[in-house]
Amino acid sequence: MSMIFEIFPTIKKKPNCEEIIKYSVELFSEFLKRKNISQRIDITTKEVTADNEVYSNPISLALKENYYTVFNLNGEGEVYVFYHELTELDKDFWDEELQGNTHAQSMKEKVDANLKIGYSWSVKRTMGQPAIVSLYYGYLAIGIAILTDGLIYSDDGAWDYSRLPIWGEDFKTEYLSIKNISDTIVKDNVEKWLDELKN
């Protein structure tokens, strides 16, 4: 089982891995500092092709279907970023989401912009990852979203569904700020991971 943040860019940009790492680590470090947690953060990347060929230190995120970029954190765990071409199913999904989700309705222009661009990324962490990875991967999603003026969405429990979709810039202040979150599982997980980092 895994947890996934979906990123829907609204501008065409090839996100530079170095830029993403710098920005996401800066945000995560600021959060840890506010929590009085001291942690080393060292990230390496590689790209895995559809044929399972591996390339170290890719310049940008994977931009081909069935390719993905791996972000390894401190040699302890990994986050995976997959590239997806949008299909009619994605359009149908947004049509349905726009009918009942007030957050989606307020961002219809951004949804339409993404559908014109025609692709998305998913930021995935698998279960059993160390606490530092489980907390960091949301900042990785935020970094990609902000650099591509994108929306962040999840319906698998990565974050409180009632708060999504959300513009990346807004999620920067909301992520890991659990006081407004109604999803008790999300709250419990964040608190558990923070306790693990403090001990």
XYZ file of C-alpha atoms in Angstrom, residues 9-196:
188
model
C 0.673 21.690 -13.305
C -0.945 24.734 -14.895
C 2.165 25.965 -16.714
C 4.479 23.973 -18.970
C 7.801 23.737 -17.204
C 10.396 21.009 -16.837
C 11.023 21.055 -13.081
C 14.738 20.953 -12.357
C 15.554 18.277 -9.763
C 18.174 20.416 -8.062
C 15.714 23.304 -7.768
C 12.996 20.995 -6.394
C 15.377 19.507 -3.821
C 16.653 22.898 -2.687
C 13.160 24.328 -2.258
C 11.534 21.283 -0.641
C 14.433 20.762 1.787
C 14.324 24.450 2.725
C 10.595 24.183 3.544
C 11.056 20.920 5.459
C 14.049 22.265 7.393
C 12.055 25.342 8.428
C 9.260 23.078 9.671
C 11.674 20.859 11.645
C 13.314 23.912 13.172
C 9.933 25.186 14.400
C 9.424 21.782 16.028
C 12.932 21.849 17.582
C 13.938 18.751 15.632
C 17.487 18.433 14.386
C 17.818 16.156 11.346
C 20.360 15.760 8.577
C 18.712 15.941 5.142
C 20.690 14.606 2.201
C 18.884 13.763 -1.035
C 20.119 11.897 -4.084
C 18.122 11.240 -7.254
C 17.931 8.743 -10.061
C 15.629 8.189 -13.019
C 14.231 4.764 -13.849
C 13.086 4.160 -17.426
C 10.285 1.949 -18.708
C 12.978 -0.686 -19.396
C 14.266 -0.408 -15.806
C 17.461 1.351 -16.853
C 18.728 3.626 -14.088
C 20.339 7.042 -14.573
C 21.859 8.870 -11.612
C 21.385 12.598 -10.996
C 18.764 13.421 -13.673
C 18.474 17.105 -14.515
C 14.669 17.232 -14.498
C 11.739 15.092 -13.404
C 10.775 12.180 -15.616
C 8.789 13.450 -18.596
C 7.829 10.155 -20.221
C 5.046 7.719 -19.427
C 6.253 4.744 -17.350
C 9.427 6.603 -16.336
C 9.883 7.800 -12.771
C 12.283 9.791 -10.626
C 13.472 8.435 -7.271
C 14.342 10.788 -4.406
C 16.417 8.974 -1.782
C 16.472 10.645 1.636
C 19.553 10.103 3.821
C 19.966 6.620 2.360
C 17.042 5.614 4.608
C 14.041 5.648 2.303
C 12.675 6.737 -1.031
C 9.929 8.814 -2.617
C 8.881 8.140 -6.205
C 7.675 10.735 -8.715
C 5.784 9.320 -11.706
C 4.835 11.132 -14.921
C 1.358 10.621 -16.435
C -0.201 11.645 -19.733
C -3.804 12.714 -19.110
C -6.600 10.710 -20.735
C -10.368 11.001 -21.105
C -10.629 9.274 -17.733
C -8.858 12.241 -16.131
C -11.302 14.661 -17.767
C -14.218 12.520 -16.543
C -12.681 12.456 -13.056
C -12.481 16.266 -12.913
C -16.010 16.621 -14.318
C -17.268 14.483 -11.455
C -15.069 16.174 -8.846
C -16.245 19.619 -9.952
C -19.845 18.638 -9.304
C -19.452 17.898 -5.595
C -16.130 19.324 -4.389
C -16.252 23.034 -3.491
C -12.444 23.279 -3.441
C -12.315 21.951 -7.008
C -15.082 24.334 -8.049
C -13.109 27.320 -6.771
C -10.129 26.202 -8.884
C -11.928 25.353 -12.103
C -9.703 27.690 -14.141
C -6.592 25.898 -12.884
C -8.173 22.490 -13.550
C -8.979 23.591 -17.108
C -5.415 24.888 -17.550
C -4.022 21.517 -16.479
C -6.306 19.605 -18.842
C -4.958 21.765 -21.708
C -1.369 21.014 -20.672
C -2.182 17.304 -20.687
C 0.020 15.730 -18.021
C 0.514 15.328 -14.273
C 2.907 13.836 -11.752
C 2.239 11.647 -8.736
C 4.463 11.786 -5.649
C 4.323 8.401 -3.962
C 5.669 6.950 -0.743
C 5.250 3.322 0.176
C 4.184 2.109 3.601
C 6.911 1.304 6.093
C 9.116 4.250 5.145
C 10.979 6.014 7.978
C 9.205 8.916 9.667
C 11.451 11.503 8.005
C 10.443 10.247 4.540
C 6.757 10.069 5.475
C 6.849 13.735 6.486
C 9.173 15.037 3.769
C 7.329 13.678 0.744
C 4.538 16.249 1.101
C 7.139 19.008 0.820
C 8.479 17.344 -2.302
C 4.957 17.537 -3.768
C 4.692 21.179 -2.703
C 8.001 22.015 -4.356
C 6.905 20.510 -7.677
C 3.481 22.162 -7.471
C 4.847 25.626 -6.723
C 7.453 25.429 -9.481
C 4.744 24.484 -12.002
C 1.935 26.661 -10.562
C 0.125 23.424 -9.861
C -2.693 21.939 -7.836
C -2.185 19.204 -5.250
C -4.802 16.498 -4.785
C -5.149 13.143 -3.052
C -8.027 10.834 -2.336
C -6.104 7.962 -0.739
C -5.432 9.443 2.714
C -2.170 11.275 2.018
C -3.903 14.353 3.452
C -7.373 15.387 4.579
C -9.538 14.995 1.453
C -11.891 17.740 2.646
C -9.053 20.277 2.131
C -8.228 19.216 -1.445
C -7.504 20.043 -4.195
C -5.345 22.935 -3.094
C -3.006 25.304 -4.888
C 0.620 24.385 -4.156
C 1.414 27.826 -2.759
C -1.452 27.494 -0.244
C -0.509 23.954 0.729
C 2.926 25.244 1.731
C 1.388 26.760 4.874
C -1.238 24.075 5.450
C 0.837 20.915 5.155
C 1.692 19.442 8.587
C -0.339 22.184 10.288
C -2.870 19.769 11.715
C -4.989 22.139 13.802
C -7.494 22.581 10.948
C -7.497 18.947 9.841
C -10.580 16.873 10.558
C -9.122 13.537 9.397
C -8.053 11.794 12.625
C -5.915 9.225 10.804
C -3.856 12.002 9.181
C -3.481 13.747 12.560
C -2.466 10.542 14.339
C 0.093 9.670 11.672
C 1.719 13.113 11.680
C 1.937 13.124 15.478
C 3.403 9.607 15.483
C 6.064 10.498 12.890
C 7.011 13.682 14.739
C 7.401 11.719 17.970
C 9.670 9.245 16.183
